[in-house]
Amino acid sequence: MMDERETARHLNSGAIHVLRALRRVDRQAGITAARLSALSVLVFGGPCTMGALAAAEDVAGPTMTRIVDALEEARLVRRRVLAGAGRPVEVSATAKGDRLMRRAADRRLDALITAMGTLSDADRRRLAGAAPILDRVAAALLAE
């Protein structure tokens, strides 16, 4: 039986290699990885304030401002000043941004499905069972 440290090492290595392999797929979106990631938060999570978007992406406010500036210039997002103290700014995806992000997500899924097609039926079943567990591991890491 594999010990916990060895399991963690395999999980870390596998996650890194999968994400690296998906970078080439993500480049087909035509925007930087940081912009695509922020757009993903807005498309799949809904509109949010600049502060919430920066927190979700784990970047400083000025960095998020630059990312949103570029996305807005490309007409992928729009900003709206909310009423209230401090007049926070809400960012939302435009229809163009939504289409771009959904096409990028579909390309990722297609690439993963193609890669999973190289696995045996037994390995695909094991992977299907492990996927929800990976979500729980991610949630535990984020909770720390």
Tab-separated table of C-alpha atoms in Angstrom:
chain	number	residue	atom	x	y	z
A	1	MET	CA	0.000	0.000	0.000
A	2	MET	CA	1.264	3.465	-0.921
A	3	ASP	CA	1.971	5.783	2.024
A	4	GLU	CA	0.368	9.231	2.288
A	5	ARG	CA	3.506	11.120	1.296
A	6	GLU	CA	3.936	9.002	-1.821
A	7	THR	CA	0.252	9.443	-2.713
A	8	ALA	CA	0.607	13.218	-2.234
A	9	ARG	CA	3.724	13.216	-4.435
A	10	HIS	CA	1.857	11.382	-7.240
A	11	LEU	CA	-1.168	13.659	-6.906
A	12	ASN	CA	1.006	16.777	-7.059
A	13	SER	CA	2.957	15.516	-10.046
A	14	GLY	CA	-0.140	14.389	-11.917
A	15	ALA	CA	-1.979	17.664	-11.317
A	16	ILE	CA	0.995	19.720	-12.490
A	17	HIS	CA	1.482	17.643	-15.635
A	18	VAL	CA	-2.214	17.735	-16.567
A	19	LEU	CA	-2.349	21.515	-16.136
A	20	ARG	CA	0.852	22.021	-18.129
A	21	ALA	CA	-0.520	19.877	-20.931
A	22	LEU	CA	-3.734	21.914	-20.988
A	23	ARG	CA	-1.832	25.210	-21.387
A	24	ARG	CA	-1.453	24.630	-25.126
A	25	VAL	CA	-5.202	24.068	-25.365
A	26	ASP	CA	-5.861	27.246	-23.379
A	27	ARG	CA	-3.584	29.304	-25.658
A	28	GLN	CA	-6.094	28.709	-28.462
A	29	ALA	CA	-8.445	31.135	-26.661
A	30	GLY	CA	-6.180	33.983	-27.776
A	31	ILE	CA	-5.844	35.631	-24.355
A	32	THR	CA	-3.362	35.182	-21.532
A	33	ALA	CA	-3.822	32.479	-18.927
A	34	ALA	CA	-4.471	35.104	-16.213
A	35	ARG	CA	-7.196	36.747	-18.294
A	36	LEU	CA	-8.764	33.419	-19.185
A	37	SER	CA	-8.771	32.398	-15.532
A	38	ALA	CA	-10.451	35.639	-14.410
A	39	LEU	CA	-12.991	35.330	-17.211
A	40	SER	CA	-13.707	31.779	-16.068
A	41	VAL	CA	-14.595	33.056	-12.585
A	42	LEU	CA	-17.086	35.486	-14.116
A	43	VAL	CA	-18.635	33.102	-16.641
A	44	PHE	CA	-19.008	30.115	-14.338
A	45	GLY	CA	-19.385	31.948	-11.020
A	46	GLY	CA	-21.293	35.026	-12.127
A	47	PRO	CA	-20.639	38.743	-11.750
A	48	CYS	CA	-18.628	39.871	-8.739
A	49	THR	CA	-16.837	42.881	-7.370
A	50	MET	CA	-13.256	43.640	-8.303
A	51	GLY	CA	-12.216	42.736	-4.760
A	52	ALA	CA	-13.971	39.377	-4.888
A	53	LEU	CA	-12.463	38.647	-8.298
A	54	ALA	CA	-8.961	39.507	-7.043
A	55	ALA	CA	-9.516	37.265	-4.012
A	56	ALA	CA	-10.793	34.390	-6.172
A	57	GLU	CA	-7.704	34.659	-8.371
A	58	ASP	CA	-5.388	35.240	-5.386
A	59	VAL	CA	-3.881	38.408	-6.848
A	60	ALA	CA	-3.492	41.976	-5.602
A	61	GLY	CA	-6.075	44.598	-6.502
A	62	PRO	CA	-3.821	46.498	-8.941
A	63	THR	CA	-3.021	43.256	-10.776
A	64	MET	CA	-6.716	42.469	-11.134
A	65	THR	CA	-7.369	46.001	-12.350
A	66	ARG	CA	-4.847	45.470	-15.171
A	67	ILE	CA	-6.407	42.104	-16.055
A	68	VAL	CA	-9.922	43.569	-16.112
A	69	ASP	CA	-8.716	46.598	-18.110
A	70	ALA	CA	-7.431	44.249	-20.821
A	71	LEU	CA	-10.584	42.109	-20.755
A	72	GLU	CA	-12.745	45.225	-20.978
A	73	GLU	CA	-10.683	46.580	-23.874
A	74	ALA	CA	-11.289	43.269	-25.697
A	75	ARG	CA	-15.008	43.635	-24.891
A	76	LEU	CA	-15.019	40.390	-22.909
A	77	VAL	CA	-16.189	41.976	-19.639
A	78	ARG	CA	-17.999	45.086	-18.492
A	79	ARG	CA	-17.780	47.053	-15.264
A	80	ARG	CA	-20.657	48.621	-13.391
A	81	VAL	CA	-20.451	50.877	-10.362
A	82	LEU	CA	-22.723	49.633	-7.593
A	83	ALA	CA	-24.623	51.938	-5.280
A	84	GLY	CA	-23.472	52.047	-1.710
A	85	ALA	CA	-20.582	52.945	0.498
A	86	GLY	CA	-17.314	53.069	-1.358
A	87	ARG	CA	-19.166	52.566	-4.647
A	88	PRO	CA	-17.765	49.108	-5.396
A	89	VAL	CA	-17.312	48.035	-9.010
A	90	GLU	CA	-18.988	44.870	-10.258
A	91	VAL	CA	-17.462	43.006	-13.188
A	92	SER	CA	-19.460	40.706	-15.459
A	93	ALA	CA	-18.758	38.774	-18.635
A	94	THR	CA	-20.212	40.080	-21.878
A	95	ALA	CA	-21.887	37.758	-24.374
A	96	LYS	CA	-18.605	37.759	-26.325
A	97	GLY	CA	-16.666	36.850	-23.168
A	98	ASP	CA	-19.141	34.104	-22.327
A	99	ARG	CA	-18.792	32.572	-25.806
A	100	LEU	CA	-14.978	32.742	-25.710
A	101	MET	CA	-14.822	31.128	-22.265
A	102	ARG	CA	-17.289	28.371	-23.077
A	103	ARG	CA	-15.400	27.500	-26.277
A	104	ALA	CA	-12.134	27.409	-24.285
A	105	ALA	CA	-13.740	25.157	-21.652
A	106	ASP	CA	-15.097	22.864	-24.362
A	107	ARG	CA	-11.610	22.573	-25.900
A	108	ARG	CA	-10.223	21.590	-22.476
A	109	LEU	CA	-12.930	18.983	-21.979
A	110	ASP	CA	-12.384	17.598	-25.490
A	111	ALA	CA	-8.623	17.315	-24.833
A	112	LEU	CA	-9.237	15.538	-21.533
A	113	ILE	CA	-11.770	13.165	-23.106
A	114	THR	CA	-9.295	12.329	-25.871
A	115	ALA	CA	-6.548	11.662	-23.310
A	116	MET	CA	-8.877	9.536	-21.173
A	117	GLY	CA	-9.668	7.523	-24.293
A	118	THR	CA	-6.127	6.148	-24.131
A	119	LEU	CA	-6.889	4.547	-20.748
A	120	SER	CA	-8.300	1.109	-20.119
A	121	ASP	CA	-11.970	0.828	-19.139
A	122	ALA	CA	-10.885	-0.046	-15.601
A	123	ASP	CA	-8.663	3.041	-15.350
A	124	ARG	CA	-11.452	5.277	-16.707
A	125	ARG	CA	-13.782	3.902	-14.010
A	126	ARG	CA	-11.145	4.538	-11.321
A	127	LEU	CA	-10.629	8.059	-12.614
A	128	ALA	CA	-14.389	8.703	-12.605
A	129	GLY	CA	-14.511	7.606	-8.977
A	130	ALA	CA	-11.501	9.732	-8.036
A	131	ALA	CA	-12.706	12.973	-9.651
A	132	PRO	CA	-15.164	13.918	-6.858
A	133	ILE	CA	-12.477	13.079	-4.319
A	134	LEU	CA	-10.130	15.541	-6.022
A	135	ASP	CA	-12.780	18.242	-5.586
A	136	ARG	CA	-12.892	17.488	-1.854
A	137	VAL	CA	-9.087	17.625	-1.627
A	138	ALA	CA	-9.148	21.022	-3.382
A	139	ALA	CA	-11.843	22.268	-0.990
A	140	ALA	CA	-9.774	21.136	1.998
A	141	LEU	CA	-6.708	22.947	0.644
A	142	LEU	CA	-8.688	26.141	0.110
A	143	ALA	CA	-10.122	25.928	3.636
A	144	GLU	CA	-6.637	25.942	5.210
